[in-house]
GROMACS .gro file of C-alpha atoms in nm:
model
  409
    1UNK     CA    1  17.920   6.313  27.466
    2UNK     CA    2  17.635   6.116  27.328
    3UNK     CA    3  17.405   6.324  27.091
    4UNK     CA    4  17.079   6.354  27.178
    5UNK     CA    5  16.838   5.994  27.202
    6UNK     CA    6  16.470   6.098  27.050
    7UNK     CA    7  16.201   6.138  27.315
    8UNK     CA    8  15.982   5.892  27.051
    9UNK     CA    9  16.049   5.632  26.909
   10UNK     CA   10  15.808   5.527  26.556
   11UNK     CA   11  15.579   5.346  26.580
   12UNK     CA   12  15.667   5.078  26.340
   13UNK     CA   13  15.973   5.007  26.617
   14UNK     CA   14  15.705   4.996  26.905
   15UNK     CA   15  15.520   4.740  26.699
   16UNK     CA   16  15.815   4.519  26.629
   17UNK     CA   17  15.908   4.550  26.989
   18UNK     CA   18  15.551   4.442  27.121
   19UNK     CA   19  15.561   4.157  26.816
   20UNK     CA   20  15.887   3.997  26.909
   21UNK     CA   21  15.900   4.051  27.276
   22UNK     CA   22  15.525   4.019  27.441
   23UNK     CA   23  15.519   3.650  27.464
   24UNK     CA   24  15.891   3.646  27.626
   25UNK     CA   25  15.751   3.946  27.823
   26UNK     CA   26  15.424   3.769  27.949
   27UNK     CA   27  15.571   3.424  27.979
   28UNK     CA   28  15.811   3.653  28.256
   29UNK     CA   29  15.506   3.790  28.436
   30UNK     CA   30  15.325   3.494  28.482
   31UNK     CA   31  15.640   3.297  28.572
   32UNK     CA   32  15.662   3.587  28.853
   33UNK     CA   33  15.433   3.464  29.046
   34UNK     CA   34  15.347   3.647  29.402
   35UNK     CA   35  15.608   3.881  29.318
   36UNK     CA   36  15.450   4.002  28.923
   37UNK     CA   37  15.357   4.307  29.061
   38UNK     CA   38  15.739   4.424  29.135
   39UNK     CA   39  15.776   4.360  28.714
   40UNK     CA   40  15.442   4.560  28.645
   41UNK     CA   41  15.560   4.854  28.882
   42UNK     CA   42  15.864   4.889  28.666
   43UNK     CA   43  15.678   4.881  28.361
   44UNK     CA   44  15.441   5.113  28.457
   45UNK     CA   45  15.744   5.328  28.583
   46UNK     CA   46  15.859   5.407  28.250
   47UNK     CA   47  15.537   5.390  28.073
   48UNK     CA   48  15.403   5.705  28.297
   49UNK     CA   49  15.636   5.830  28.541
   50UNK     CA   50  15.949   5.835  28.297
   51UNK     CA   51  15.808   5.761  27.954
   52UNK     CA   52  16.136   5.668  27.810
   53UNK     CA   53  16.128   5.461  27.526
   54UNK     CA   54  16.414   5.328  27.555
   55UNK     CA   55  16.437   5.268  27.943
   56UNK     CA   56  16.119   5.092  27.894
   57UNK     CA   57  16.245   4.848  27.638
   58UNK     CA   58  16.537   4.838  27.846
   59UNK     CA   59  16.331   4.727  28.122
   60UNK     CA   60  16.128   4.460  27.935
   61UNK     CA   61  16.477   4.330  27.769
   62UNK     CA   62  16.534   4.291  28.193
   63UNK     CA   63  16.194   4.115  28.290
   64UNK     CA   64  16.265   3.787  28.024
   65UNK     CA   65  16.475   3.615  28.293
   66UNK     CA   66  16.402   3.360  28.592
   67UNK     CA   67  16.533   3.608  28.841
   68UNK     CA   68  16.153   3.759  28.764
   69UNK     CA   69  15.994   3.546  29.082
   70UNK     CA   70  16.302   3.714  29.371
   71UNK     CA   71  16.369   4.080  29.197
   72UNK     CA   72  16.252   4.430  29.330
   73UNK     CA   73  16.134   4.700  29.129
   74UNK     CA   74  16.336   4.927  29.292
   75UNK     CA   75  16.637   4.693  29.191
   76UNK     CA   76  16.577   4.689  28.854
   77UNK     CA   77  16.489   5.078  28.831
   78UNK     CA   78  16.769   5.159  28.992
   79UNK     CA   79  16.995   4.931  28.717
   80UNK     CA   80  16.856   5.083  28.467
   81UNK     CA   81  16.917   5.456  28.578
   82UNK     CA   82  17.236   5.359  28.662
   83UNK     CA   83  17.313   5.184  28.317
   84UNK     CA   84  17.129   5.438  28.099
   85UNK     CA   85  17.318   5.714  28.266
   86UNK     CA   86  17.626   5.618  28.217
   87UNK     CA   87  17.563   5.509  27.822
   88UNK     CA   88  17.390   5.863  27.773
   89UNK     CA   89  17.676   6.114  27.940
   90UNK     CA   90  18.006   5.887  27.968
   91UNK     CA   91  18.220   5.973  27.652
   92UNK     CA   92  18.337   5.612  27.653
   93UNK     CA   93  18.042   5.457  27.626
   94UNK     CA   94  17.900   5.672  27.319
   95UNK     CA   95  17.974   5.487  27.055
   96UNK     CA   96  17.717   5.210  27.092
   97UNK     CA   97  17.425   5.140  27.010
   98UNK     CA   98  17.112   5.067  27.192
   99UNK     CA   99  17.072   4.691  27.080
  100UNK     CA  100  17.471   4.682  27.217
  101UNK     CA  101  17.400   4.891  27.544
  102UNK     CA  102  17.161   4.600  27.652
  103UNK     CA  103  17.403   4.323  27.608
  104UNK     CA  104  17.743   4.490  27.711
  105UNK     CA  105  17.612   4.755  27.983
  106UNK     CA  106  17.270   4.700  28.115
  107UNK     CA  107  17.233   4.371  28.269
  108UNK     CA  108  17.233   4.388  28.664
  109UNK     CA  109  17.475   4.054  28.673
  110UNK     CA  110  17.729   3.886  28.499
  111UNK     CA  111  17.704   3.521  28.576
  112UNK     CA  112  17.392   3.326  28.730
  113UNK     CA  113  17.399   3.338  29.089
  114UNK     CA  114  17.519   3.670  29.139
  115UNK     CA  115  17.398   3.889  29.430
  116UNK     CA  116  17.166   4.108  29.390
  117UNK     CA  117  17.352   4.392  29.560
  118UNK     CA  118  17.473   4.733  29.458
  119UNK     CA  119  17.784   4.657  29.293
  120UNK     CA  120  17.787   4.922  29.093
  121UNK     CA  121  17.857   5.160  29.357
  122UNK     CA  122  18.047   4.926  29.577
  123UNK     CA  123  18.312   4.879  29.292
  124UNK     CA  124  18.323   5.269  29.211
  125UNK     CA  125  18.396   5.307  29.576
  126UNK     CA  126  18.696   5.119  29.595
  127UNK     CA  127  18.851   5.153  29.248
  128UNK     CA  128  18.734   5.465  29.127
  129UNK     CA  129  18.936   5.701  29.224
  130UNK     CA  130  19.135   5.752  28.864
  131UNK     CA  131  18.787   5.803  28.689
  132UNK     CA  132  18.716   6.050  28.966
  133UNK     CA  133  19.065   6.249  28.908
  134UNK     CA  134  19.163   6.223  28.541
  135UNK     CA  135  19.469   6.309  28.422
  136UNK     CA  136  19.350   6.515  28.118
  137UNK     CA  137  19.676   6.581  27.938
  138UNK     CA  138  19.681   6.188  27.850
  139UNK     CA  139  19.652   6.090  27.489
  140UNK     CA  140  19.374   5.830  27.646
  141UNK     CA  141  19.192   6.073  27.827
  142UNK     CA  142  18.814   5.945  27.781
  143UNK     CA  143  18.871   5.697  27.512
  144UNK     CA  144  18.694   5.328  27.590
  145UNK     CA  145  19.042   5.200  27.577
  146UNK     CA  146  19.210   5.404  27.823
  147UNK     CA  147  18.981   5.444  28.108
  148UNK     CA  148  18.887   5.065  28.075
  149UNK     CA  149  19.247   4.989  28.144
  150UNK     CA  150  19.319   5.295  28.445
  151UNK     CA  151  19.000   5.098  28.576
  152UNK     CA  152  19.183   4.753  28.565
  153UNK     CA  153  19.513   4.884  28.670
  154UNK     CA  154  19.386   5.042  28.991
  155UNK     CA  155  19.205   4.713  29.068
  156UNK     CA  156  19.477   4.524  29.020
  157UNK     CA  157  19.718   4.777  29.263
  158UNK     CA  158  19.467   4.787  29.512
  159UNK     CA  159  19.340   4.422  29.537
  160UNK     CA  160  19.721   4.317  29.654
  161UNK     CA  161  19.627   3.975  29.525
  162UNK     CA  162  19.913   3.689  29.649
  163UNK     CA  163  19.800   3.456  29.378
  164UNK     CA  164  19.568   3.282  29.219
  165UNK     CA  165  19.400   2.924  29.335
  166UNK     CA  166  19.158   2.654  29.281
  167UNK     CA  167  18.891   2.591  29.496
  168UNK     CA  168  18.574   2.402  29.524
  169UNK     CA  169  18.236   2.508  29.620
  170UNK     CA  170  18.028   2.835  29.512
  171UNK     CA  171  18.214   3.090  29.400
  172UNK     CA  172  18.221   3.481  29.626
  173UNK     CA  173  17.950   3.670  29.375
  174UNK     CA  174  17.916   3.964  29.635
  175UNK     CA  175  18.028   4.356  29.574
  176UNK     CA  176  18.107   4.378  29.959
  177UNK     CA  177  18.375   4.002  29.901
  178UNK     CA  178  18.438   4.090  29.532
  179UNK     CA  179  18.706   4.312  29.576
  180UNK     CA  180  18.860   4.180  29.899
  181UNK     CA  181  18.970   3.863  29.752
  182UNK     CA  182  19.355   3.841  29.785
  183UNK     CA  183  19.360   3.474  29.697
  184UNK     CA  184  19.099   3.399  29.388
  185UNK     CA  185  19.091   3.215  29.082
  186UNK     CA  186  19.085   3.329  28.743
  187UNK     CA  187  18.704   3.364  28.668
  188UNK     CA  188  18.687   3.538  29.016
  189UNK     CA  189  18.944   3.826  28.895
  190UNK     CA  190  18.736   3.839  28.522
  191UNK     CA  191  18.409   3.875  28.695
  192UNK     CA  192  18.542   4.180  28.877
  193UNK     CA  193  18.698   4.369  28.576
  194UNK     CA  194  18.339   4.314  28.375
  195UNK     CA  195  18.171   4.410  28.669
  196UNK     CA  196  18.389   4.717  28.746
  197UNK     CA  197  18.412   4.847  28.370
  198UNK     CA  198  17.992   4.852  28.371
  199UNK     CA  199  18.013   5.006  28.697
  200UNK     CA  200  18.189   5.322  28.488
  201UNK     CA  201  18.011   5.249  28.217
  202UNK     CA  202  18.259   5.058  27.995
  203UNK     CA  203  18.090   4.792  27.771
  204UNK     CA  204  18.198   4.490  27.858
  205UNK     CA  205  18.116   4.103  27.853
  206UNK     CA  206  18.246   3.778  27.998
  207UNK     CA  207  18.386   3.495  27.716
  208UNK     CA  208  18.439   3.148  27.850
  209UNK     CA  209  18.586   2.832  27.713
  210UNK     CA  210  18.399   2.500  27.830
  211UNK     CA  211  18.757   2.347  27.903
  212UNK     CA  212  19.032   2.422  27.999
  213UNK     CA  213  19.270   2.563  27.790
  214UNK     CA  214  19.587   2.349  27.685
  215UNK     CA  215  19.883   2.590  27.745
  216UNK     CA  216  19.728   2.886  27.978
  217UNK     CA  217  19.502   2.921  28.286
  218UNK     CA  218  19.271   3.129  28.043
  219UNK     CA  219  18.908   2.940  28.105
  220UNK     CA  220  18.742   3.283  28.158
  221UNK     CA  221  18.851   3.628  28.024
  222UNK     CA  222  18.657   4.003  27.985
  223UNK     CA  223  18.623   4.205  27.644
  224UNK     CA  224  18.561   4.530  27.601
  225UNK     CA  225  18.368   4.717  27.271
  226UNK     CA  226  18.650   4.949  27.172
  227UNK     CA  227  18.531   5.321  27.018
  228UNK     CA  228  18.695   5.152  26.717
  229UNK     CA  229  18.414   4.962  26.718
  230UNK     CA  230  18.671   4.651  26.813
  231UNK     CA  231  18.620   4.384  27.055
  232UNK     CA  232  18.962   4.403  27.289
  233UNK     CA  233  19.047   4.100  27.490
  234UNK     CA  234  19.205   4.045  27.735
  235UNK     CA  235  19.467   3.784  27.802
  236UNK     CA  236  19.262   3.642  28.130
  237UNK     CA  237  19.193   3.824  28.425
  238UNK     CA  238  19.255   4.200  28.524
  239UNK     CA  239  19.584   4.150  28.580
  240UNK     CA  240  19.649   4.127  28.211
  241UNK     CA  241  19.646   4.430  27.947
  242UNK     CA  242  19.340   4.514  27.706
  243UNK     CA  243  19.412   4.474  27.345
  244UNK     CA  244  19.675   4.231  27.374
  245UNK     CA  245  19.493   3.942  27.185
  246UNK     CA  246  19.353   3.625  27.296
  247UNK     CA  247  19.664   3.341  27.309
  248UNK     CA  248  19.729   3.334  26.942
  249UNK     CA  249  19.831   2.944  26.941
  250UNK     CA  250  19.548   2.839  27.168
  251UNK     CA  251  19.265   2.554  27.008
  252UNK     CA  252  18.955   2.493  27.169
  253UNK     CA  253  18.620   2.325  27.111
  254UNK     CA  254  18.422   2.610  27.166
  255UNK     CA  255  18.386   2.966  27.300
  256UNK     CA  256  18.071   3.093  27.477
  257UNK     CA  257  17.991   3.488  27.614
  258UNK     CA  258  17.807   3.490  27.920
  259UNK     CA  259  17.453   3.719  27.804
  260UNK     CA  260  17.179   3.809  27.983
  261UNK     CA  261  16.971   3.694  27.681
  262UNK     CA  262  16.849   3.374  27.694
  263UNK     CA  263  16.981   3.141  27.416
  264UNK     CA  264  16.660   3.003  27.235
  265UNK     CA  265  16.837   2.696  27.077
  266UNK     CA  266  16.922   2.554  27.428
  267UNK     CA  267  16.551   2.736  27.599
  268UNK     CA  268  16.363   2.514  27.289
  269UNK     CA  269  16.622   2.207  27.387
  270UNK     CA  270  16.528   2.187  27.731
  271UNK     CA  271  16.119   2.246  27.647
  272UNK     CA  272  16.188   1.936  27.385
  273UNK     CA  273  16.426   1.704  27.457
  274UNK     CA  274  16.345   1.369  27.665
  275UNK     CA  275  16.708   1.398  27.774
  276UNK     CA  276  16.852   1.750  27.950
  277UNK     CA  277  17.243   1.782  27.993
  278UNK     CA  278  17.288   2.125  28.225
  279UNK     CA  279  17.335   2.368  27.980
  280UNK     CA  280  17.294   2.714  28.134
  281UNK     CA  281  17.033   2.913  27.904
  282UNK     CA  282  17.226   3.191  27.889
  283UNK     CA  283  17.537   3.129  27.691
  284UNK     CA  284  17.618   3.308  27.341
  285UNK     CA  285  17.805   3.107  27.098
  286UNK     CA  286  18.074   3.330  26.948
  287UNK     CA  287  18.324   3.040  26.866
  288UNK     CA  288  18.388   3.170  26.539
  289UNK     CA  289  18.520   3.504  26.646
  290UNK     CA  290  18.837   3.315  26.820
  291UNK     CA  291  18.897   2.980  26.603
  292UNK     CA  292  18.859   2.831  26.203
  293UNK     CA  293  18.532   2.625  26.297
  294UNK     CA  294  18.333   2.355  26.099
  295UNK     CA  295  17.992   2.238  26.041
  296UNK     CA  296  18.038   1.917  26.094
  297UNK     CA  297  17.750   1.601  25.936
  298UNK     CA  298  17.880   1.309  26.146
  299UNK     CA  299  17.706   0.923  26.018
  300UNK     CA  300  17.554   0.753  26.276
  301UNK     CA  301  17.555   0.382  26.168
  302UNK     CA  302  17.184   0.204  26.166
  303UNK     CA  303  17.289   0.043  26.466
  304UNK     CA  304  17.333   0.314  26.708
  305UNK     CA  305  17.024   0.470  26.524
  306UNK     CA  306  16.752   0.218  26.633
  307UNK     CA  307  16.891   0.241  26.985
  308UNK     CA  308  16.848   0.625  27.017
  309UNK     CA  309  16.507   0.794  27.165
  310UNK     CA  310  16.645   1.147  27.120
  311UNK     CA  311  16.701   1.365  26.773
  312UNK     CA  312  16.910   1.536  27.019
  313UNK     CA  313  17.263   1.452  27.030
  314UNK     CA  314  17.600   1.607  27.218
  315UNK     CA  315  17.985   1.661  27.119
  316UNK     CA  316  18.221   1.638  27.420
  317UNK     CA  317  18.606   1.701  27.346
  318UNK     CA  318  18.881   1.471  27.487
  319UNK     CA  319  19.015   1.616  27.820
  320UNK     CA  320  19.376   1.519  27.934
  321UNK     CA  321  19.373   1.339  28.276
  322UNK     CA  322  19.585   1.234  28.517
  323UNK     CA  323  19.585   0.892  28.565
  324UNK     CA  324  19.653   0.888  28.951
  325UNK     CA  325  19.349   1.118  29.015
  326UNK     CA  326  19.033   1.004  29.203
  327UNK     CA  327  18.772   0.888  28.960
  328UNK     CA  328  18.517   0.866  29.200
  329UNK     CA  329  18.342   1.153  29.078
  330UNK     CA  330  18.309   1.090  28.739
  331UNK     CA  331  18.063   0.834  28.804
  332UNK     CA  332  17.820   1.135  28.846
  333UNK     CA  333  17.849   1.274  28.496
  334UNK     CA  334  17.693   1.166  28.174
  335UNK     CA  335  18.013   1.133  27.956
  336UNK     CA  336  18.283   0.876  27.940
  337UNK     CA  337  18.569   0.959  28.171
  338UNK     CA  338  18.819   1.139  27.984
  339UNK     CA  339  18.541   1.333  27.806
  340UNK     CA  340  18.349   1.669  27.856
  341UNK     CA  341  18.065   1.806  27.640
  342UNK     CA  342  18.078   2.117  27.491
  343UNK     CA  343  17.764   2.140  27.244
  344UNK     CA  344  17.454   1.989  27.150
  345UNK     CA  345  17.318   1.914  26.783
  346UNK     CA  346  17.039   1.722  26.636
  347UNK     CA  347  17.002   1.407  26.400
  348UNK     CA  348  16.909   1.492  26.042
  349UNK     CA  349  16.886   1.247  25.767
  350UNK     CA  350  17.069   1.010  25.990
  351UNK     CA  351  17.391   1.233  26.030
  352UNK     CA  352  17.448   1.402  26.385
  353UNK     CA  353  17.472   1.780  26.275
  354UNK     CA  354  17.664   2.016  26.505
  355UNK     CA  355  17.764   2.357  26.422
  356UNK     CA  356  18.063   2.584  26.494
  357UNK     CA  357  18.294   2.370  26.629
  358UNK     CA  358  18.679   2.463  26.666
  359UNK     CA  359  18.962   2.253  26.489
  360UNK     CA  360  19.266   2.121  26.587
  361UNK     CA  361  19.055   1.943  26.864
  362UNK     CA  362  18.992   1.507  26.967
  363UNK     CA  363  18.590   1.511  26.965
  364UNK     CA  364  18.325   1.221  27.001
  365UNK     CA  365  17.978   1.236  26.942
  366UNK     CA  366  17.701   1.103  27.177
  367UNK     CA  367  17.312   1.040  27.180
  368UNK     CA  368  17.036   0.961  27.420
  369UNK     CA  369  16.953   0.563  27.444
  370UNK     CA  370  16.632   0.603  27.693
  371UNK     CA  371  16.858   0.526  28.036
  372UNK     CA  372  17.212   0.713  27.966
  373UNK     CA  373  17.467   0.877  27.686
  374UNK     CA  374  17.618   0.629  27.465
  375UNK     CA  375  17.880   0.683  27.179
  376UNK     CA  376  17.680   0.741  26.882
  377UNK     CA  377  18.059   0.780  26.682
  378UNK     CA  378  18.426   0.682  26.681
  379UNK     CA  379  18.661   0.959  26.843
  380UNK     CA  380  18.791   1.161  26.552
  381UNK     CA  381  19.011   1.451  26.519
  382UNK     CA  382  18.888   1.761  26.324
  383UNK     CA  383  19.191   1.894  26.173
  384UNK     CA  384  19.336   2.293  26.106
  385UNK     CA  385  19.215   2.244  25.757
  386UNK     CA  386  18.876   2.078  25.803
  387UNK     CA  387  18.959   1.721  25.742
  388UNK     CA  388  18.843   1.452  26.007
  389UNK     CA  389  19.068   1.158  26.106
  390UNK     CA  390  18.866   0.887  26.287
  391UNK     CA  391  19.081   0.711  26.558
  392UNK     CA  392  19.034   0.385  26.668
  393UNK     CA  393  18.925   0.280  27.062
  394UNK     CA  394  19.271   0.093  27.106
  395UNK     CA  395  19.454   0.415  27.058
  396UNK     CA  396  19.261   0.661  27.235
  397UNK     CA  397  19.473   0.711  27.539
  398UNK     CA  398  19.796   0.739  27.333
  399UNK     CA  399  20.053   0.993  27.446
  400UNK     CA  400  20.072   1.087  27.098
  401UNK     CA  401  19.695   1.223  27.099
  402UNK     CA  402  19.735   1.454  27.360
  403UNK     CA  403  19.816   1.768  27.113
  404UNK     CA  404  19.474   1.727  27.036
  405UNK     CA  405  19.308   1.719  27.403
  406UNK     CA  406  19.220   2.024  27.630
  407UNK     CA  407  19.237   1.991  28.048
  408UNK     CA  408  19.012   1.932  28.246
  409UNK     CA  409  18.793   2.172  28.432
   0.00000   0.00000   0.00000
């Protein structure tokens, strides 16, 4: 059981919140347009009707996202009450801090475009039998990992999955449809796992790669924050055990966490860059938690620098492609065929600078010339020891380089 939470937050803490979040909150209120009254109603509720400073801070946190134009006061208040109630009463969430609650338990969505429905109630109605009928003599009773695995196993059993498939179009993101997917893909079932965990008060997040993994189908997986204070990963979706560990032989350029909070660096990029690659704002770079990484400073020759019209640059990972595949859609992508942009950087002192890049990957840097993205570096392998080996253009398609490439999504 969580210890009692103080009713009054120290004045210095409230002042910190006002200084830190006031601008963001005001921006969100202004962007809400005709829906502003709904957001203000939530803030007023936790200032007067239910003057809980933690719930007020949670409301401020949830009011700093583009859904401000459509979300209702009732929906936000209900989400805060449900998640806060779980955090303060469930033994398996009693270990997380308030900041961890904001990221791992509070958000009313786990991915963009998720429907604003009653997913917490709906998923527990489908997969909450074990939660309501616990085996109290079990050694894992009331532990975070034990409850999480019980939920995972119940969902896996009841869904009666017939297999995995790859489909085009928008994902199924409603609480009504998610539990009924007998055929889905790994991102679908990883999403169900995170939403189910949060419904029950288990702190959980989604992590993913921007390119396909080399030796598995793991492009998205879920993570729980255990009562040992450790981030326990699944191998991919709810069909796999928790805590078995992400594949130790995997390598990749980047791992991103789906976050409700806006990535400030990407937000500044969207506001200031002349060219805008469609990066999602709700992504947190957690690559260092999975792989050995390197910060890169790649020299740009003068001829290439003279062509550039923006301080922002991009780094792309080489991906395996089928020689017989239809390349019709490739022309709509800004990067060269066979490459996938995985992150952005900036030019400093004539060099393209990138942070926390995964090793054992084949890369290339790109820049904007005012019309399109152009290569500004030769292709190179970032080796396990951090050394850089440049690759000549006439050997880039050699099968010998396949071990350094990821799979295209």
